[in-house]
């Protein structure tokens, strides 16, 4: 079909919160955080800076990198668990901010697996009778808005960021698609181990919901860890089997950057340590943005060459998981 990743971009807010800063906020230590998670610092959105602000900045960079303007877009798809509002969609706000008149837009939510889910959705829509030619796919998160900054078991883990990609169908049957193989999955039986209890229809905002801190993220850490290793390993194996590609032919393995120990455990099971791209030390877990930030860093620094095969994998609340073999 000729569907390629034509451009990428990222936006990371300026403000950095280090482990030392966190030591002054909760009962924790740099040693505990680094040894349990590999995280050294994370970036936080400025006061008043929203998910759509970050998404629009990443989008502008992706458009520049692709060499197109926003009016050429046929669709905008934003993956986020931290939308500016319940509605309108964050994608609609991005459309207004980047000036992409009339193109359809919507948000998609699969938590930290969201960006890979969104790539699957975009690719499917481009290959469908709708025949979109240029699609902007964004993963953007203001996780700091969901974090209870008094809960040491979660506040050390997350950060804010956005990453964006322009997909383009050049209509040339000779061009190989970026999408080689994919696997997405979910198991709602585990919905409760990672959730934000209030703010939706199950528990609308009330004095009680605020008093009981139910608008903040709650997580069963050890169980999530265990499920993450299983889900990402199995999803990667499934994609390698579907594609018939040997792991030796993979240029980069790009896992969701939630925790260095989860990444190491998956890499060990797949025997792919030497291919793994890591930046969790600098950003923490930026949910939907995480894999996108990695891909853009690799792209902008020239470490991704056209035709390189990249194996990306993620997991998140739902529980959801996804893996994708990308031809750059
Ligand atoms: N600083 C110091 N101590 C902390 C702490 C912190 N920031 N957070 C928790 N602790 C304490 C706990 O209270 C517990 O103390 P206790 O033994 O006295 O009760 C102890 O450290 C061990 O806690 P535990 O939860 O068993 O640690 P862990 O080794 O499982 O590591 C996580 C905790 C959160 C780092 C780990 O479970 C994890 O990464 N889980 C997956 C999280 C994730 O990826 N979520 C996003 C999914 S997309």
mmCIF file of C-alpha atoms and ligand atoms in Angstrom:
data_model
loop_
_atom_site.group_PDB
_atom_site.id
_atom_site.type_symbol
_atom_site.label_atom_id
_atom_site.label_comp_id
_atom_site.label_asym_id
_atom_site.label_seq_id
_atom_site.Cartn_x
_atom_site.Cartn_y
_atom_site.Cartn_z
ATOM 1 C CA UNK A 1 0.000 0.000 0.000
ATOM 2 C CA UNK A 2 2.833 2.449 0.763
ATOM 3 C CA UNK A 3 1.969 3.590 4.287
ATOM 4 C CA UNK A 4 5.091 5.028 5.921
ATOM 5 C CA UNK A 5 6.032 6.931 9.054
ATOM 6 C CA UNK A 6 6.867 10.196 7.346
ATOM 7 C CA UNK A 7 7.819 12.263 10.384
ATOM 8 C CA UNK A 8 8.081 12.246 14.158
ATOM 9 C CA UNK A 9 8.292 14.814 16.934
ATOM 10 C CA UNK A 10 8.244 15.066 20.703
ATOM 11 C CA UNK A 11 7.628 17.608 23.391
ATOM 12 C CA UNK A 12 8.919 17.275 26.927
ATOM 13 C CA UNK A 13 8.141 20.030 29.423
ATOM 14 C CA UNK A 14 11.089 21.990 30.810
ATOM 15 C CA UNK A 15 10.517 21.445 34.513
ATOM 16 C CA UNK A 16 12.461 18.493 35.927
ATOM 17 C CA UNK A 17 11.597 16.747 39.185
ATOM 18 C CA UNK A 18 14.576 14.732 40.442
ATOM 19 C CA UNK A 19 14.642 11.919 42.982
ATOM 20 C CA UNK A 20 16.304 14.373 45.359
ATOM 21 C CA UNK A 21 13.308 16.685 44.972
ATOM 22 C CA UNK A 22 11.006 13.744 45.781
ATOM 23 C CA UNK A 23 13.034 12.969 48.924
ATOM 24 C CA UNK A 24 11.904 16.371 50.186
ATOM 25 C CA UNK A 25 8.228 15.623 49.378
ATOM 26 C CA UNK A 26 7.657 12.041 50.595
ATOM 27 C CA UNK A 27 9.448 9.364 52.633
ATOM 28 C CA UNK A 28 11.621 7.955 49.849
ATOM 29 C CA UNK A 29 15.216 7.942 48.654
ATOM 30 C CA UNK A 30 17.114 8.194 45.402
ATOM 31 C CA UNK A 31 18.585 4.771 46.185
ATOM 32 C CA UNK A 32 15.120 3.164 46.584
ATOM 33 C CA UNK A 33 13.728 4.742 43.420
ATOM 34 C CA UNK A 34 16.735 3.935 41.232
ATOM 35 C CA UNK A 35 17.125 0.369 42.483
ATOM 36 C CA UNK A 36 13.385 -0.454 42.163
ATOM 37 C CA UNK A 37 12.580 1.448 38.977
ATOM 38 C CA UNK A 38 15.687 2.853 37.237
ATOM 39 C CA UNK A 39 14.081 6.317 37.267
ATOM 40 C CA UNK A 40 16.311 9.295 38.151
ATOM 41 C CA UNK A 41 14.152 12.214 37.041
ATOM 42 C CA UNK A 42 10.895 13.027 35.277
ATOM 43 C CA UNK A 43 9.529 16.135 33.525
ATOM 44 C CA UNK A 44 6.388 17.881 34.711
ATOM 45 C CA UNK A 45 4.053 20.166 32.781
ATOM 46 C CA UNK A 46 4.080 23.801 33.800
ATOM 47 C CA UNK A 47 1.209 25.304 35.751
ATOM 48 C CA UNK A 48 -1.720 25.554 33.330
ATOM 49 C CA UNK A 49 -0.005 23.540 30.601
ATOM 50 C CA UNK A 50 -2.415 20.897 29.312
ATOM 51 C CA UNK A 51 -2.169 17.591 27.493
ATOM 52 C CA UNK A 52 -3.410 19.218 24.284
ATOM 53 C CA UNK A 53 -0.727 21.955 24.609
ATOM 54 C CA UNK A 54 1.975 19.299 24.783
ATOM 55 C CA UNK A 55 0.342 17.225 22.036
ATOM 56 C CA UNK A 56 0.127 20.247 19.716
ATOM 57 C CA UNK A 57 3.821 21.074 20.260
ATOM 58 C CA UNK A 58 4.865 17.500 19.480
ATOM 59 C CA UNK A 59 2.538 17.552 16.459
ATOM 60 C CA UNK A 60 4.139 20.720 15.057
ATOM 61 C CA UNK A 61 7.539 19.066 15.238
ATOM 62 C CA UNK A 62 6.268 15.882 13.558
ATOM 63 C CA UNK A 63 4.685 17.947 10.765
ATOM 64 C CA UNK A 64 7.948 19.853 10.248
ATOM 65 C CA UNK A 65 9.899 16.590 10.244
ATOM 66 C CA UNK A 66 7.463 15.161 7.663
ATOM 67 C CA UNK A 67 7.678 18.326 5.576
ATOM 68 C CA UNK A 68 3.919 18.873 5.450
ATOM 69 C CA UNK A 69 1.522 21.431 6.878
ATOM 70 C CA UNK A 70 -1.444 20.726 9.125
ATOM 71 C CA UNK A 71 -3.982 21.479 6.407
ATOM 72 C CA UNK A 72 -2.822 18.340 4.576
ATOM 73 C CA UNK A 73 -3.997 16.063 7.401
ATOM 74 C CA UNK A 74 -6.952 13.726 6.896
ATOM 75 C CA UNK A 75 -7.271 12.532 10.504
ATOM 76 C CA UNK A 76 -5.931 13.274 13.995
ATOM 77 C CA UNK A 77 -5.876 10.513 16.580
ATOM 78 C CA UNK A 78 -4.759 11.192 20.147
ATOM 79 C CA UNK A 79 -4.004 8.455 22.640
ATOM 80 C CA UNK A 80 -4.306 9.700 26.209
ATOM 81 C CA UNK A 81 -5.562 8.828 29.683
ATOM 82 C CA UNK A 82 -5.196 12.450 30.728
ATOM 83 C CA UNK A 83 -7.467 14.340 28.312
ATOM 84 C CA UNK A 84 -7.893 18.081 28.906
ATOM 85 C CA UNK A 85 -11.614 17.396 29.455
ATOM 86 C CA UNK A 86 -13.989 14.432 29.433
ATOM 87 C CA UNK A 87 -15.242 16.093 26.267
ATOM 88 C CA UNK A 88 -14.494 17.609 23.808
ATOM 89 C CA UNK A 89 -11.723 15.255 22.795
ATOM 90 C CA UNK A 90 -8.115 16.314 23.182
ATOM 91 C CA UNK A 91 -7.757 15.585 19.460
ATOM 92 C CA UNK A 92 -10.315 18.319 18.706
ATOM 93 C CA UNK A 93 -8.293 20.796 20.767
ATOM 94 C CA UNK A 94 -5.101 19.765 18.970
ATOM 95 C CA UNK A 95 -6.853 20.239 15.621
ATOM 96 C CA UNK A 96 -7.670 23.826 16.629
ATOM 97 C CA UNK A 97 -4.192 24.527 18.024
ATOM 98 C CA UNK A 98 -2.255 23.300 14.988
ATOM 99 C CA UNK A 99 -4.778 24.634 12.455
ATOM 100 C CA UNK A 100 -5.964 21.511 10.673
ATOM 101 C CA UNK A 101 -9.328 22.668 9.374
ATOM 102 C CA UNK A 102 -12.132 20.165 9.036
ATOM 103 C CA UNK A 103 -10.146 16.977 9.477
ATOM 104 C CA UNK A 104 -11.879 14.379 11.661
ATOM 105 C CA UNK A 105 -10.309 13.709 15.032
ATOM 106 C CA UNK A 106 -10.841 11.549 18.074
ATOM 107 C CA UNK A 107 -9.177 10.261 21.232
ATOM 108 C CA UNK A 108 -8.375 6.641 21.890
ATOM 109 C CA UNK A 109 -7.722 5.186 25.334
ATOM 110 C CA UNK A 110 -5.805 2.010 26.058
ATOM 111 C CA UNK A 111 -3.690 3.476 28.884
ATOM 112 C CA UNK A 112 0.048 2.897 28.437
ATOM 113 C CA UNK A 113 -0.601 0.589 25.461
ATOM 114 C CA UNK A 114 -2.417 3.491 23.822
ATOM 115 C CA UNK A 115 0.144 4.610 21.258
ATOM 116 C CA UNK A 116 0.511 1.125 19.784
ATOM 117 C CA UNK A 117 -3.278 0.703 19.795
ATOM 118 C CA UNK A 118 -3.490 4.049 17.977
ATOM 119 C CA UNK A 119 -0.953 2.999 15.339
ATOM 120 C CA UNK A 120 -3.088 -0.086 14.701
ATOM 121 C CA UNK A 121 -6.240 2.022 14.435
ATOM 122 C CA UNK A 122 -4.630 4.557 12.115
ATOM 123 C CA UNK A 123 -3.171 1.899 9.875
ATOM 124 C CA UNK A 124 -6.520 0.099 9.711
ATOM 125 C CA UNK A 125 -8.364 3.304 8.774
ATOM 126 C CA UNK A 126 -5.783 4.229 6.132
ATOM 127 C CA UNK A 127 -6.099 0.761 4.581
ATOM 128 C CA UNK A 128 -9.923 0.845 4.790
ATOM 129 C CA UNK A 129 -12.313 2.268 2.161
ATOM 130 C CA UNK A 130 -11.995 5.606 4.006
ATOM 131 C CA UNK A 131 -8.548 5.729 2.431
ATOM 132 C CA UNK A 132 -7.020 8.460 4.605
ATOM 133 C CA UNK A 133 -3.708 9.606 3.097
ATOM 134 C CA UNK A 134 -2.140 11.503 5.983
ATOM 135 C CA UNK A 135 -2.847 10.729 9.622
ATOM 136 C CA UNK A 136 -1.394 12.368 12.711
ATOM 137 C CA UNK A 137 -1.006 9.897 15.592
ATOM 138 C CA UNK A 138 -0.187 11.361 19.001
ATOM 139 C CA UNK A 139 0.520 9.912 22.440
ATOM 140 C CA UNK A 140 0.262 12.662 25.047
ATOM 141 C CA UNK A 141 0.005 12.575 28.818
ATOM 142 C CA UNK A 142 -0.067 14.882 31.788
ATOM 143 C CA UNK A 143 0.333 12.061 34.313
ATOM 144 C CA UNK A 144 1.178 14.625 37.002
ATOM 145 C CA UNK A 145 -2.530 15.538 37.002
ATOM 146 C CA UNK A 146 -3.469 12.008 38.163
ATOM 147 C CA UNK A 147 -0.701 11.501 40.689
ATOM 148 C CA UNK A 148 -1.219 11.777 44.432
ATOM 149 C CA UNK A 149 1.937 13.658 45.408
ATOM 150 C CA UNK A 150 1.670 12.312 48.957
ATOM 151 C CA UNK A 151 1.652 8.642 47.876
ATOM 152 C CA UNK A 152 5.271 7.508 47.659
ATOM 153 C CA UNK A 153 4.331 4.188 46.047
ATOM 154 C CA UNK A 154 3.101 5.891 42.855
ATOM 155 C CA UNK A 155 4.318 9.509 42.729
ATOM 156 C CA UNK A 156 7.915 8.513 41.984
ATOM 157 C CA UNK A 157 6.939 6.628 38.833
ATOM 158 C CA UNK A 158 5.294 9.032 36.382
ATOM 159 C CA UNK A 159 6.105 12.002 34.145
ATOM 160 C CA UNK A 160 4.554 14.234 31.466
ATOM 161 C CA UNK A 161 5.350 14.301 27.729
ATOM 162 C CA UNK A 162 3.955 13.981 24.209
ATOM 163 C CA UNK A 163 5.104 12.364 20.969
ATOM 164 C CA UNK A 164 3.588 12.591 17.498
ATOM 165 C CA UNK A 165 3.896 10.807 14.173
ATOM 166 C CA UNK A 166 2.756 11.610 10.652
ATOM 167 C CA UNK A 167 1.702 8.513 8.733
ATOM 168 C CA UNK A 168 1.454 8.928 4.984
ATOM 169 C CA UNK A 169 0.195 6.656 2.232
ATOM 170 C CA UNK A 170 2.239 7.554 -0.865
ATOM 171 C CA UNK A 171 0.042 5.301 -3.014
ATOM 172 C CA UNK A 172 3.106 3.568 -4.451
ATOM 173 C CA UNK A 173 2.693 -0.226 -4.436
ATOM 174 C CA UNK A 174 6.513 -0.524 -4.408
ATOM 175 C CA UNK A 175 6.777 1.233 -1.021
ATOM 176 C CA UNK A 176 6.804 -1.176 1.885
ATOM 177 C CA UNK A 177 4.375 -0.375 4.709
ATOM 178 C CA UNK A 178 5.739 0.629 8.111
ATOM 179 C CA UNK A 179 3.373 -1.918 9.644
ATOM 180 C CA UNK A 180 4.922 -5.381 9.510
ATOM 181 C CA UNK A 181 2.939 -7.179 12.236
ATOM 182 C CA UNK A 182 1.022 -6.300 15.363
ATOM 183 C CA UNK A 183 -0.632 -7.808 18.391
ATOM 184 C CA UNK A 184 -3.056 -6.028 20.715
ATOM 185 C CA UNK A 185 -4.775 -7.563 23.696
ATOM 186 C CA UNK A 186 -6.688 -6.880 26.882
ATOM 187 C CA UNK A 187 -7.935 -8.679 29.991
ATOM 188 C CA UNK A 188 -10.616 -6.733 31.836
ATOM 189 C CA UNK A 189 -10.469 -9.188 34.744
ATOM 190 C CA UNK A 190 -7.520 -7.099 35.962
ATOM 191 C CA UNK A 191 -9.231 -3.729 35.511
ATOM 192 C CA UNK A 192 -9.019 -2.916 39.214
ATOM 193 C CA UNK A 193 -5.274 -3.241 39.773
ATOM 194 C CA UNK A 194 -4.498 0.032 38.011
ATOM 195 C CA UNK A 195 -7.240 2.642 37.929
ATOM 196 C CA UNK A 196 -8.488 6.130 38.711
ATOM 197 C CA UNK A 197 -11.667 5.389 40.710
ATOM 198 C CA UNK A 198 -13.497 8.739 40.454
ATOM 199 C CA UNK A 199 -14.355 11.338 37.850
ATOM 200 C CA UNK A 200 -16.241 9.009 35.528
ATOM 201 C CA UNK A 201 -19.846 7.826 35.604
ATOM 202 C CA UNK A 202 -19.087 5.173 38.240
ATOM 203 C CA UNK A 203 -18.114 7.830 40.760
ATOM 204 C CA UNK A 204 -18.793 11.385 39.617
ATOM 205 C CA UNK A 205 -16.929 14.142 41.393
ATOM 206 C CA UNK A 206 -18.289 14.863 44.869
ATOM 207 C CA UNK A 207 -16.967 16.180 48.163
ATOM 208 C CA UNK A 208 -16.509 12.561 49.244
ATOM 209 C CA UNK A 209 -14.570 11.600 46.109
ATOM 210 C CA UNK A 210 -12.205 14.529 46.646
ATOM 211 C CA UNK A 211 -11.851 13.940 50.411
ATOM 212 C CA UNK A 212 -11.023 10.271 49.787
ATOM 213 C CA UNK A 213 -8.548 11.161 46.999
ATOM 214 C CA UNK A 214 -10.412 8.982 44.526
ATOM 215 C CA UNK A 215 -9.402 11.151 41.548
ATOM 216 C CA UNK A 216 -5.834 9.942 41.856
ATOM 217 C CA UNK A 217 -4.237 6.917 40.281
ATOM 218 C CA UNK A 218 -4.300 3.725 42.403
ATOM 219 C CA UNK A 219 -2.078 0.777 41.642
ATOM 220 C CA UNK A 220 -1.297 -2.706 42.862
ATOM 221 C CA UNK A 221 2.429 -2.426 42.108
ATOM 222 C CA UNK A 222 3.724 -5.996 42.438
ATOM 223 C CA UNK A 223 0.777 -7.569 40.565
ATOM 224 C CA UNK A 224 1.084 -4.980 37.772
ATOM 225 C CA UNK A 225 4.803 -5.744 37.562
ATOM 226 C CA UNK A 226 4.163 -9.478 37.213
ATOM 227 C CA UNK A 227 1.429 -9.061 34.586
ATOM 228 C CA UNK A 228 3.532 -6.570 32.635
ATOM 229 C CA UNK A 229 6.440 -8.965 32.224
ATOM 230 C CA UNK A 230 4.138 -11.789 31.097
ATOM 231 C CA UNK A 231 2.056 -9.668 28.728
ATOM 232 C CA UNK A 232 4.949 -7.883 27.006
ATOM 233 C CA UNK A 233 6.981 -11.064 26.592
ATOM 234 C CA UNK A 234 4.044 -12.971 25.094
ATOM 235 C CA UNK A 235 3.052 -10.079 22.822
ATOM 236 C CA UNK A 236 6.605 -9.811 21.437
ATOM 237 C CA UNK A 237 6.807 -13.550 20.851
ATOM 238 C CA UNK A 238 3.440 -13.444 19.043
ATOM 239 C CA UNK A 239 4.554 -10.646 16.720
ATOM 240 C CA UNK A 240 7.871 -12.305 15.906
ATOM 241 C CA UNK A 241 6.003 -15.560 15.122
ATOM 242 C CA UNK A 242 3.373 -13.781 12.975
ATOM 243 C CA UNK A 243 5.978 -11.883 10.973
ATOM 244 C CA UNK A 244 8.497 -14.708 10.617
ATOM 245 C CA UNK A 245 11.203 -12.132 11.444
ATOM 246 C CA UNK A 246 14.131 -13.369 13.545
ATOM 247 C CA UNK A 247 15.034 -11.322 16.615
ATOM 248 C CA UNK A 248 18.539 -11.066 15.147
ATOM 249 C CA UNK A 249 17.112 -8.896 12.365
ATOM 250 C CA UNK A 250 15.618 -6.370 14.785
ATOM 251 C CA UNK A 251 17.559 -3.093 14.964
ATOM 252 C CA UNK A 252 15.899 -1.782 18.134
ATOM 253 C CA UNK A 253 13.592 -3.155 20.812
ATOM 254 C CA UNK A 254 11.547 -0.289 22.228
ATOM 255 C CA UNK A 255 9.619 -1.268 25.354
ATOM 256 C CA UNK A 256 7.164 0.882 27.274
ATOM 257 C CA UNK A 257 9.342 2.748 29.779
ATOM 258 C CA UNK A 258 7.568 2.023 33.069
ATOM 259 C CA UNK A 259 10.285 0.385 35.111
ATOM 260 C CA UNK A 260 13.846 -0.666 34.283
ATOM 261 C CA UNK A 261 13.341 -3.999 36.095
ATOM 262 C CA UNK A 262 10.279 -4.864 33.995
ATOM 263 C CA UNK A 263 12.238 -4.028 30.838
ATOM 264 C CA UNK A 264 15.213 -6.143 31.971
ATOM 265 C CA UNK A 265 12.964 -9.107 32.811
ATOM 266 C CA UNK A 266 11.311 -9.014 29.371
ATOM 267 C CA UNK A 267 14.646 -8.532 27.574
ATOM 268 C CA UNK A 268 16.092 -11.498 29.425
ATOM 269 C CA UNK A 269 13.162 -13.760 28.465
ATOM 270 C CA UNK A 270 13.489 -12.698 24.823
ATOM 271 C CA UNK A 271 17.303 -12.675 24.926
ATOM 272 C CA UNK A 272 17.306 -9.180 23.430
ATOM 273 C CA UNK A 273 19.243 -7.108 25.968
ATOM 274 C CA UNK A 274 21.619 -5.702 23.361
ATOM 275 C CA UNK A 275 18.762 -4.233 21.281
ATOM 276 C CA UNK A 276 16.836 -2.455 24.032
ATOM 277 C CA UNK A 277 16.420 1.343 23.964
ATOM 278 C CA UNK A 278 16.131 2.892 27.420
ATOM 279 C CA UNK A 279 15.264 6.384 28.627
ATOM 280 C CA UNK A 280 13.148 5.576 31.699
ATOM 281 C CA UNK A 281 15.913 7.129 33.838
ATOM 282 C CA UNK A 282 15.192 10.569 32.317
ATOM 283 C CA UNK A 283 11.402 10.571 31.944
ATOM 284 C CA UNK A 284 9.803 7.922 34.176
ATOM 285 C CA UNK A 285 6.553 6.452 32.922
ATOM 286 C CA UNK A 286 4.888 8.841 30.469
ATOM 287 C CA UNK A 287 2.162 6.326 29.553
ATOM 288 C CA UNK A 288 0.982 6.814 25.943
ATOM 289 C CA UNK A 289 3.933 9.078 25.165
ATOM 290 C CA UNK A 290 6.613 6.670 26.344
ATOM 291 C CA UNK A 291 7.287 4.552 23.240
ATOM 292 C CA UNK A 292 6.791 7.617 21.038
ATOM 293 C CA UNK A 293 9.500 9.565 22.892
ATOM 294 C CA UNK A 294 11.893 6.643 22.407
ATOM 295 C CA UNK A 295 11.134 6.367 18.680
ATOM 296 C CA UNK A 296 11.550 10.099 18.146
ATOM 297 C CA UNK A 297 14.835 10.207 20.080
ATOM 298 C CA UNK A 298 16.129 7.357 17.935
ATOM 299 C CA UNK A 299 14.891 9.039 14.753
ATOM 300 C CA UNK A 300 16.129 12.557 15.472
ATOM 301 C CA UNK A 301 19.545 11.329 16.619
ATOM 302 C CA UNK A 302 20.017 9.398 13.371
ATOM 303 C CA UNK A 303 20.129 6.028 15.076
ATOM 304 C CA UNK A 304 17.123 4.795 13.087
ATOM 305 C CA UNK A 305 17.819 4.177 9.409
ATOM 306 C CA UNK A 306 15.177 3.756 6.754
ATOM 307 C CA UNK A 307 14.170 0.099 6.600
ATOM 308 C CA UNK A 308 15.295 -0.688 10.174
ATOM 309 C CA UNK A 309 12.996 -3.094 11.999
ATOM 310 C CA UNK A 310 11.821 -1.953 15.424
ATOM 311 C CA UNK A 311 10.014 -4.171 17.898
ATOM 312 C CA UNK A 312 7.863 -2.084 20.245
ATOM 313 C CA UNK A 313 5.908 -3.473 23.188
ATOM 314 C CA UNK A 314 3.746 -2.050 25.937
ATOM 315 C CA UNK A 315 1.259 -2.825 28.685
ATOM 316 C CA UNK A 316 -1.059 -0.713 30.747
ATOM 317 C CA UNK A 317 -4.254 -0.334 32.703
ATOM 318 C CA UNK A 318 -7.140 -2.442 31.494
ATOM 319 C CA UNK A 319 -5.064 -4.514 31.547
ATOM 320 C CA UNK A 320 -4.014 -3.910 27.975
ATOM 321 C CA UNK A 321 -0.943 -4.927 26.064
ATOM 322 C CA UNK A 322 0.378 -4.442 22.569
ATOM 323 C CA UNK A 323 3.357 -5.242 20.446
ATOM 324 C CA UNK A 324 4.231 -4.067 16.999
ATOM 325 C CA UNK A 325 6.935 -4.702 14.444
ATOM 326 C CA UNK A 326 7.645 -1.446 12.622
ATOM 327 C CA UNK A 327 9.692 -0.946 9.479
ATOM 328 C CA UNK A 328 11.191 2.536 9.746
HETATM 329 N N1 LIG B 1 10.232 4.861 48.578
HETATM 330 C C1 LIG B 1 10.556 4.045 49.597
HETATM 331 N N2 LIG B 1 9.821 2.956 49.902
HETATM 332 C C2 LIG B 1 8.758 2.701 49.164
HETATM 333 C C3 LIG B 1 8.358 3.512 48.074
HETATM 334 C C4 LIG B 1 9.146 4.623 47.810
HETATM 335 N N3 LIG B 1 8.879 5.463 46.779
HETATM 336 N N4 LIG B 1 7.253 2.992 47.519
HETATM 337 C C5 LIG B 1 6.950 1.883 48.202
HETATM 338 N N5 LIG B 1 7.852 1.701 49.204
HETATM 339 C C6 LIG B 1 7.913 0.646 50.179
HETATM 340 C C7 LIG B 1 6.592 -0.040 50.390
HETATM 341 O O1 LIG B 1 5.798 0.688 51.301
HETATM 342 C C8 LIG B 1 7.016 -1.387 50.914
HETATM 343 O O2 LIG B 1 7.305 -1.220 52.269
HETATM 344 P P1 LIG B 1 6.899 -2.365 53.335
HETATM 345 O O3 LIG B 1 7.653 -3.589 52.890
HETATM 346 O O4 LIG B 1 7.362 -1.804 54.626
HETATM 347 O O5 LIG B 1 5.423 -2.506 53.198
HETATM 348 C C9 LIG B 1 8.346 -1.652 50.207
HETATM 349 O O6 LIG B 1 8.780 -0.381 49.710
HETATM 350 C C10 LIG B 1 8.235 -2.628 49.061
HETATM 351 O O7 LIG B 1 7.131 -2.300 48.309
HETATM 352 P P2 LIG B 1 6.756 -3.124 47.064
HETATM 353 O O8 LIG B 1 5.508 -2.568 46.491
HETATM 354 O O9 LIG B 1 6.828 -4.608 47.347
HETATM 355 O O10 LIG B 1 8.005 -2.812 46.116
HETATM 356 P P3 LIG B 1 8.322 -3.394 44.725
HETATM 357 O O11 LIG B 1 9.658 -4.023 44.764
HETATM 358 O O12 LIG B 1 7.193 -4.191 44.154
HETATM 359 O O13 LIG B 1 8.427 -2.079 43.852
HETATM 360 C C11 LIG B 1 7.107 -0.814 42.317
HETATM 361 C C12 LIG B 1 7.315 -1.224 43.768
HETATM 362 C C13 LIG B 1 5.893 0.089 42.265
HETATM 363 C C14 LIG B 1 8.326 -0.071 41.857
HETATM 364 C C15 LIG B 1 6.894 -2.073 41.450
HETATM 365 O O14 LIG B 1 5.926 -2.904 42.026
HETATM 366 C C16 LIG B 1 6.469 -1.740 40.057
HETATM 367 O O15 LIG B 1 7.196 -1.106 39.316
HETATM 368 N N6 LIG B 1 5.281 -2.189 39.640
HETATM 369 C C17 LIG B 1 4.782 -1.923 38.314
HETATM 370 C C18 LIG B 1 4.344 -0.483 38.240
HETATM 371 C C19 LIG B 1 4.047 -0.035 36.845
HETATM 372 O O16 LIG B 1 4.804 -0.287 35.949
HETATM 373 N N7 LIG B 1 2.928 0.661 36.691
HETATM 374 C C20 LIG B 1 2.569 1.277 35.472
HETATM 375 C C21 LIG B 1 1.935 0.319 34.566
HETATM 376 S S1 LIG B 1 1.782 0.999 32.974
#
